């Protein structure tokens, strides 16, 4: 009998975290939706024909954070202990800033949960604005801070305001 | 640059439970499906054209309990350690009584899991009876007991029989 | 060889609708959450500590309507063409009335989608109020109207106001 | 009895598309993951410790497209007839370009499906690279083309190469 | 600028079925769970400690059929018009035979839905028997018949009884 | 008033594991897809028209492992700490061998997660080969090893190669 090995070391797998101790972890991610001049005033005045943008995007983002391991193949399931999403209108860029904050006590980090919350909240914003301008664009989805685990605190960016000043 | 804050303290968020210690928790919820005189005898005689009502409703309720955090936006994911669903035929009211019991060891309670199990089991009952009488009605979904966590044991109602006598 | 048949006519199954022509269908369902005297004023004043109740419950109900066939074992998947959820505060009963309306063009009705939307919206209301009063209770989830398909229009109840007068 | 109406015209709802005829529809969306100088060579040489990036991101994106209506609250369920995801390495910007193409025959467009596929493929890329550089950033998720429906063909951008030249 | 193409013709994609006309389609799949001498009598006597095997496995299989496109990456979503699961005890082989039948009117076949129903029903059987014998084994999951579409009727095997005689 | 009890001891329920201490657990499961002479060479040469078989099946299996408690009614949710899937071509039998390995630290075992990963990976293989030969067949899905918990290490079969020699 003859076998051909198909599993070089580089094949995709969920890495083993069972030896790592659970620690308190937090991650903050941000993204921006560039609304443009047609959509921005309608969002600011809460006047969109499809209804309450912030409520829908916030709930969609929170729910998506909880489904991160169903969406991202190699993510470990985590007992999320907090998810929070904030919005800020950025008049200068006619954009909406989205920030998600996730916490857990687990063997691995919550970056993906925070990033997924931002991405799905942003997609929900697009969906509710696309009838007015299909050119709305989602951009700058990134991790801004994480803490807990072996790497301790990692700060990639300042506060929500500070990040805008750059 | 100018920002308009959109996040008053009252916006929806999954509250932070990461500081709470995990404790053993249990919740019992109940509900009633008023079947009426056309449907009740068919349920009692297990003679419904769509098949085994109790098996389908029980499995649907158990599966739904596990998906509670996907359905209820601000619910925390929980490692459910037990779910059980019981039925009783209430001849007097031509109704079906449903009771769900859920357990976990976690930082937050399992009330929503027990209530969701009852609600989805009841919806499954409706679905299997609606071909005979569309007037079937789901009612009195409520928490009857919980234990564990800061508030300790809370008993809102007596045993399944007792509750009927009221 | 010997076989024991395990499939009497009464076993659960998704019935065959492939011979039925697709028709426009609509269903309206309602339910009530009895909030009680502690919770009712907080809901009316939009002052709940967990945040925007109506936004969260509405989105949860709409999303749940779309997942009805995942939750209710014998439901057929349907291309939902509309889902809408409305709330009314019922001062007299210190209750919140919930109404869901669903539409499709399909071979089978949308009753379960409308009822599921009401049930999950009501569970979300419970979740957001349970920190204040665990005795909140979900009641009277029922179909009030359906149209389309072989049975045509079926009206079980009048308008949202009318139903309250009874 | 007294009711307080809580449903101004602006509340979120899945709009009614039941009167619209189904037509063939297609949408193309794109996004970019800025990998940076540490991650880019590993992706190019297919040398990431977490394994086959393109296979994982492609499958994650295709699966996510099919779950769009579960994630985006007001999206209608659609019978997707095709989903395809392509990647291109952009040496100049040390970035990975992602393009998703979705088709359906339905009453409403597939823009959200294509955008969701791009977003989840990009999140999967981040997940597989974050062990090397947490500063990887997802950017420029946008619609580039759609056809079908009332608005006919809408071209917001040229071919995958052309878009890079801008 | 320089691009490296990463999408040879062989990359995974959901193939385009938008040009194919919807036709009535049916598929029948079967599988076998070899229970062995410890488990078989308990299943036959319906005496398993975990409860009603057939009800649980049937509902699990039906629900899984509806989620096939979420599980199998390149499967198209289908409006299932019927799913039915049957069991037969095979005394000779101390096995349980499982048959699933799925129907739709669609542009592509329902083989995967029928096969997924069988596989998940069989996994459910394993789960309910594993406390007694971990050596239970799932085998011979295969398509036995399909009809509809370009290839018309394809019969790979005779009736449930006949197949056993082979 | 009169009640008819419907819950004999034998009704399906998720058993209570809340008293069991969490321990490190691992499970290994295997299965085989008999490809046959038409499909086998195409798989070996990676020449299937639907694209990269191993990448798609591996990701599908890993994602399915994480969704096991949604699919298998009485399974407890588990914090999976590792999932890995391996393939081997078996020239002699013109078959593909699939092995899944799952780990957790939990109150109950991960057998179902490993078995579900194998089953869904195998279904994905069928899906990608069915255009060439509908007679492909999934067989011998079984547990080969488990450790952790009360029963300690249970070895039902030797290494992947050894198992082939039998």
mmCIF file of C-alpha atoms in Angstrom, chain C residues 12-152:
data_model
loop_
_atom_site.group_PDB
_atom_site.id
_atom_site.type_symbol
_atom_site.label_atom_id
_atom_site.label_comp_id
_atom_site.label_asym_id
_atom_site.label_seq_id
_atom_site.Cartn_x
_atom_site.Cartn_y
_atom_site.Cartn_z
ATOM 1 C CA UNK C 12 -42.211 14.259 11.882
ATOM 2 C CA UNK C 13 -41.386 15.457 8.366
ATOM 3 C CA UNK C 14 -41.223 18.645 6.315
ATOM 4 C CA UNK C 15 -44.286 18.225 4.112
ATOM 5 C CA UNK C 16 -43.940 18.350 0.335
ATOM 6 C CA UNK C 17 -44.927 21.744 -1.076
ATOM 7 C CA UNK C 18 -43.254 21.304 -4.459
ATOM 8 C CA UNK C 19 -46.544 20.937 -6.330
ATOM 9 C CA UNK C 20 -48.031 24.151 -4.936
ATOM 10 C CA UNK C 21 -47.679 27.293 -7.064
ATOM 11 C CA UNK C 22 -45.824 30.217 -5.446
ATOM 12 C CA UNK C 23 -48.269 32.984 -4.467
ATOM 13 C CA UNK C 24 -47.926 36.323 -2.707
ATOM 14 C CA UNK C 25 -48.410 35.776 1.013
ATOM 15 C CA UNK C 26 -48.534 37.964 4.085
ATOM 16 C CA UNK C 27 -48.903 37.268 7.774
ATOM 17 C CA UNK C 28 -49.352 39.508 10.792
ATOM 18 C CA UNK C 29 -48.648 38.284 14.320
ATOM 19 C CA UNK C 30 -48.837 39.967 17.689
ATOM 20 C CA UNK C 31 -47.721 39.479 21.250
ATOM 21 C CA UNK C 32 -47.600 41.371 24.514
ATOM 22 C CA UNK C 33 -44.950 41.846 27.166
ATOM 23 C CA UNK C 34 -46.426 42.654 30.563
ATOM 24 C CA UNK C 35 -43.811 44.995 31.976
ATOM 25 C CA UNK C 36 -45.355 45.872 35.326
ATOM 26 C CA UNK C 37 -45.172 49.051 37.337
ATOM 27 C CA UNK C 38 -41.422 49.127 37.909
ATOM 28 C CA UNK C 39 -40.360 48.557 34.329
ATOM 29 C CA UNK C 40 -43.148 50.300 32.400
ATOM 30 C CA UNK C 41 -42.164 53.883 33.251
ATOM 31 C CA UNK C 42 -38.518 53.191 32.393
ATOM 32 C CA UNK C 43 -39.516 51.830 29.001
ATOM 33 C CA UNK C 44 -41.872 54.735 28.367
ATOM 34 C CA UNK C 45 -39.200 57.267 29.300
ATOM 35 C CA UNK C 46 -36.540 55.293 27.385
ATOM 36 C CA UNK C 47 -34.489 55.157 30.499
ATOM 37 C CA UNK C 48 -33.387 51.525 30.729
ATOM 38 C CA UNK C 49 -29.816 50.941 31.921
ATOM 39 C CA UNK C 50 -29.175 48.397 29.134
ATOM 40 C CA UNK C 51 -29.973 50.979 26.441
ATOM 41 C CA UNK C 52 -32.302 51.417 23.474
ATOM 42 C CA UNK C 53 -34.992 48.768 23.917
ATOM 43 C CA UNK C 54 -36.959 49.321 20.714
ATOM 44 C CA UNK C 55 -33.963 49.384 18.390
ATOM 45 C CA UNK C 56 -32.534 46.191 19.857
ATOM 46 C CA UNK C 57 -35.845 44.304 19.936
ATOM 47 C CA UNK C 58 -36.763 45.356 16.413
ATOM 48 C CA UNK C 59 -33.454 44.254 14.897
ATOM 49 C CA UNK C 60 -33.486 41.012 16.901
ATOM 50 C CA UNK C 61 -36.992 40.232 15.671
ATOM 51 C CA UNK C 62 -36.210 40.979 12.024
ATOM 52 C CA UNK C 63 -33.064 38.841 12.107
ATOM 53 C CA UNK C 64 -34.917 35.994 13.841
ATOM 54 C CA UNK C 65 -37.660 36.037 11.191
ATOM 55 C CA UNK C 66 -34.993 35.286 8.608
ATOM 56 C CA UNK C 67 -33.722 32.357 10.671
ATOM 57 C CA UNK C 68 -37.126 30.771 11.286
ATOM 58 C CA UNK C 69 -36.405 27.588 9.284
ATOM 59 C CA UNK C 70 -33.222 27.050 11.324
ATOM 60 C CA UNK C 71 -35.218 27.203 14.549
ATOM 61 C CA UNK C 72 -38.539 25.542 13.729
ATOM 62 C CA UNK C 73 -37.770 22.012 12.516
ATOM 63 C CA UNK C 74 -40.504 21.508 9.924
ATOM 64 C CA UNK C 75 -40.616 25.054 8.474
ATOM 65 C CA UNK C 76 -39.738 25.498 4.822
ATOM 66 C CA UNK C 77 -37.102 28.079 3.864
ATOM 67 C CA UNK C 78 -38.762 31.166 2.347
ATOM 68 C CA UNK C 79 -37.460 34.170 0.378
ATOM 69 C CA UNK C 80 -38.815 36.830 2.760
ATOM 70 C CA UNK C 81 -39.646 39.987 0.828
ATOM 71 C CA UNK C 82 -40.515 42.175 3.832
ATOM 72 C CA UNK C 83 -40.372 42.116 7.628
ATOM 73 C CA UNK C 84 -41.548 44.966 9.811
ATOM 74 C CA UNK C 85 -41.984 45.190 13.565
ATOM 75 C CA UNK C 86 -44.034 47.773 15.443
ATOM 76 C CA UNK C 87 -44.366 48.546 19.120
ATOM 77 C CA UNK C 88 -47.105 50.241 21.108
ATOM 78 C CA UNK C 89 -47.113 51.097 24.770
ATOM 79 C CA UNK C 90 -50.301 49.970 26.463
ATOM 80 C CA UNK C 91 -50.617 52.252 29.497
ATOM 81 C CA UNK C 92 -53.674 50.518 30.889
ATOM 82 C CA UNK C 93 -52.008 47.117 31.201
ATOM 83 C CA UNK C 94 -48.484 48.481 31.697
ATOM 84 C CA UNK C 95 -47.574 46.366 28.734
ATOM 85 C CA UNK C 96 -45.735 46.594 25.445
ATOM 86 C CA UNK C 97 -47.628 45.406 22.366
ATOM 87 C CA UNK C 98 -45.512 43.946 19.554
ATOM 88 C CA UNK C 99 -46.707 43.431 15.994
ATOM 89 C CA UNK C 100 -44.715 41.777 13.194
ATOM 90 C CA UNK C 101 -45.661 41.697 9.536
ATOM 91 C CA UNK C 102 -43.940 39.410 7.035
ATOM 92 C CA UNK C 103 -44.362 38.955 3.288
ATOM 93 C CA UNK C 104 -43.120 36.502 0.699
ATOM 94 C CA UNK C 105 -43.886 35.004 -2.683
ATOM 95 C CA UNK C 106 -43.684 31.299 -1.978
ATOM 96 C CA UNK C 107 -45.334 27.911 -1.898
ATOM 97 C CA UNK C 108 -46.141 28.099 1.769
ATOM 98 C CA UNK C 109 -47.215 30.719 4.309
ATOM 99 C CA UNK C 110 -45.192 33.153 6.435
ATOM 100 C CA UNK C 111 -47.070 32.745 9.721
ATOM 101 C CA UNK C 112 -44.102 31.190 11.493
ATOM 102 C CA UNK C 113 -41.789 33.996 10.386
ATOM 103 C CA UNK C 114 -44.136 36.635 11.815
ATOM 104 C CA UNK C 115 -44.645 34.687 15.054
ATOM 105 C CA UNK C 116 -40.919 34.054 15.463
ATOM 106 C CA UNK C 117 -40.197 37.752 14.982
ATOM 107 C CA UNK C 118 -42.680 38.599 17.745
ATOM 108 C CA UNK C 119 -41.319 35.938 20.102
ATOM 109 C CA UNK C 120 -37.669 36.934 19.716
ATOM 110 C CA UNK C 121 -38.455 40.650 19.950
ATOM 111 C CA UNK C 122 -40.350 39.871 23.171
ATOM 112 C CA UNK C 123 -37.463 37.788 24.562
ATOM 113 C CA UNK C 124 -35.130 40.712 23.808
ATOM 114 C CA UNK C 125 -37.456 43.012 25.749
ATOM 115 C CA UNK C 126 -37.359 40.574 28.684
ATOM 116 C CA UNK C 127 -33.562 40.456 28.534
ATOM 117 C CA UNK C 128 -33.241 44.222 28.659
ATOM 118 C CA UNK C 129 -35.692 44.566 31.566
ATOM 119 C CA UNK C 130 -34.799 41.556 33.701
ATOM 120 C CA UNK C 131 -32.246 43.456 35.780
ATOM 121 C CA UNK C 132 -35.116 45.566 37.102
ATOM 122 C CA UNK C 133 -37.929 43.022 37.438
ATOM 123 C CA UNK C 134 -37.605 39.311 36.759
ATOM 124 C CA UNK C 135 -41.407 38.987 36.796
ATOM 125 C CA UNK C 136 -41.855 40.495 33.339
ATOM 126 C CA UNK C 137 -43.976 38.056 31.321
ATOM 127 C CA UNK C 138 -44.499 37.380 27.600
ATOM 128 C CA UNK C 139 -48.022 36.624 26.628
ATOM 129 C CA UNK C 140 -50.610 36.299 23.862
ATOM 130 C CA UNK C 141 -48.345 35.505 20.944
ATOM 131 C CA UNK C 142 -50.831 34.791 18.194
ATOM 132 C CA UNK C 143 -51.546 35.081 14.491
ATOM 133 C CA UNK C 144 -53.912 37.924 13.686
ATOM 134 C CA UNK C 145 -54.123 37.846 9.913
ATOM 135 C CA UNK C 146 -52.816 35.952 6.920
ATOM 136 C CA UNK C 147 -53.383 36.110 3.182
ATOM 137 C CA UNK C 148 -52.314 34.166 0.118
ATOM 138 C CA UNK C 149 -52.290 30.463 -0.642
ATOM 139 C CA UNK C 150 -55.209 28.059 -0.787
ATOM 140 C CA UNK C 151 -56.990 29.386 2.298
ATOM 141 C CA UNK C 152 -56.956 32.994 1.020
#
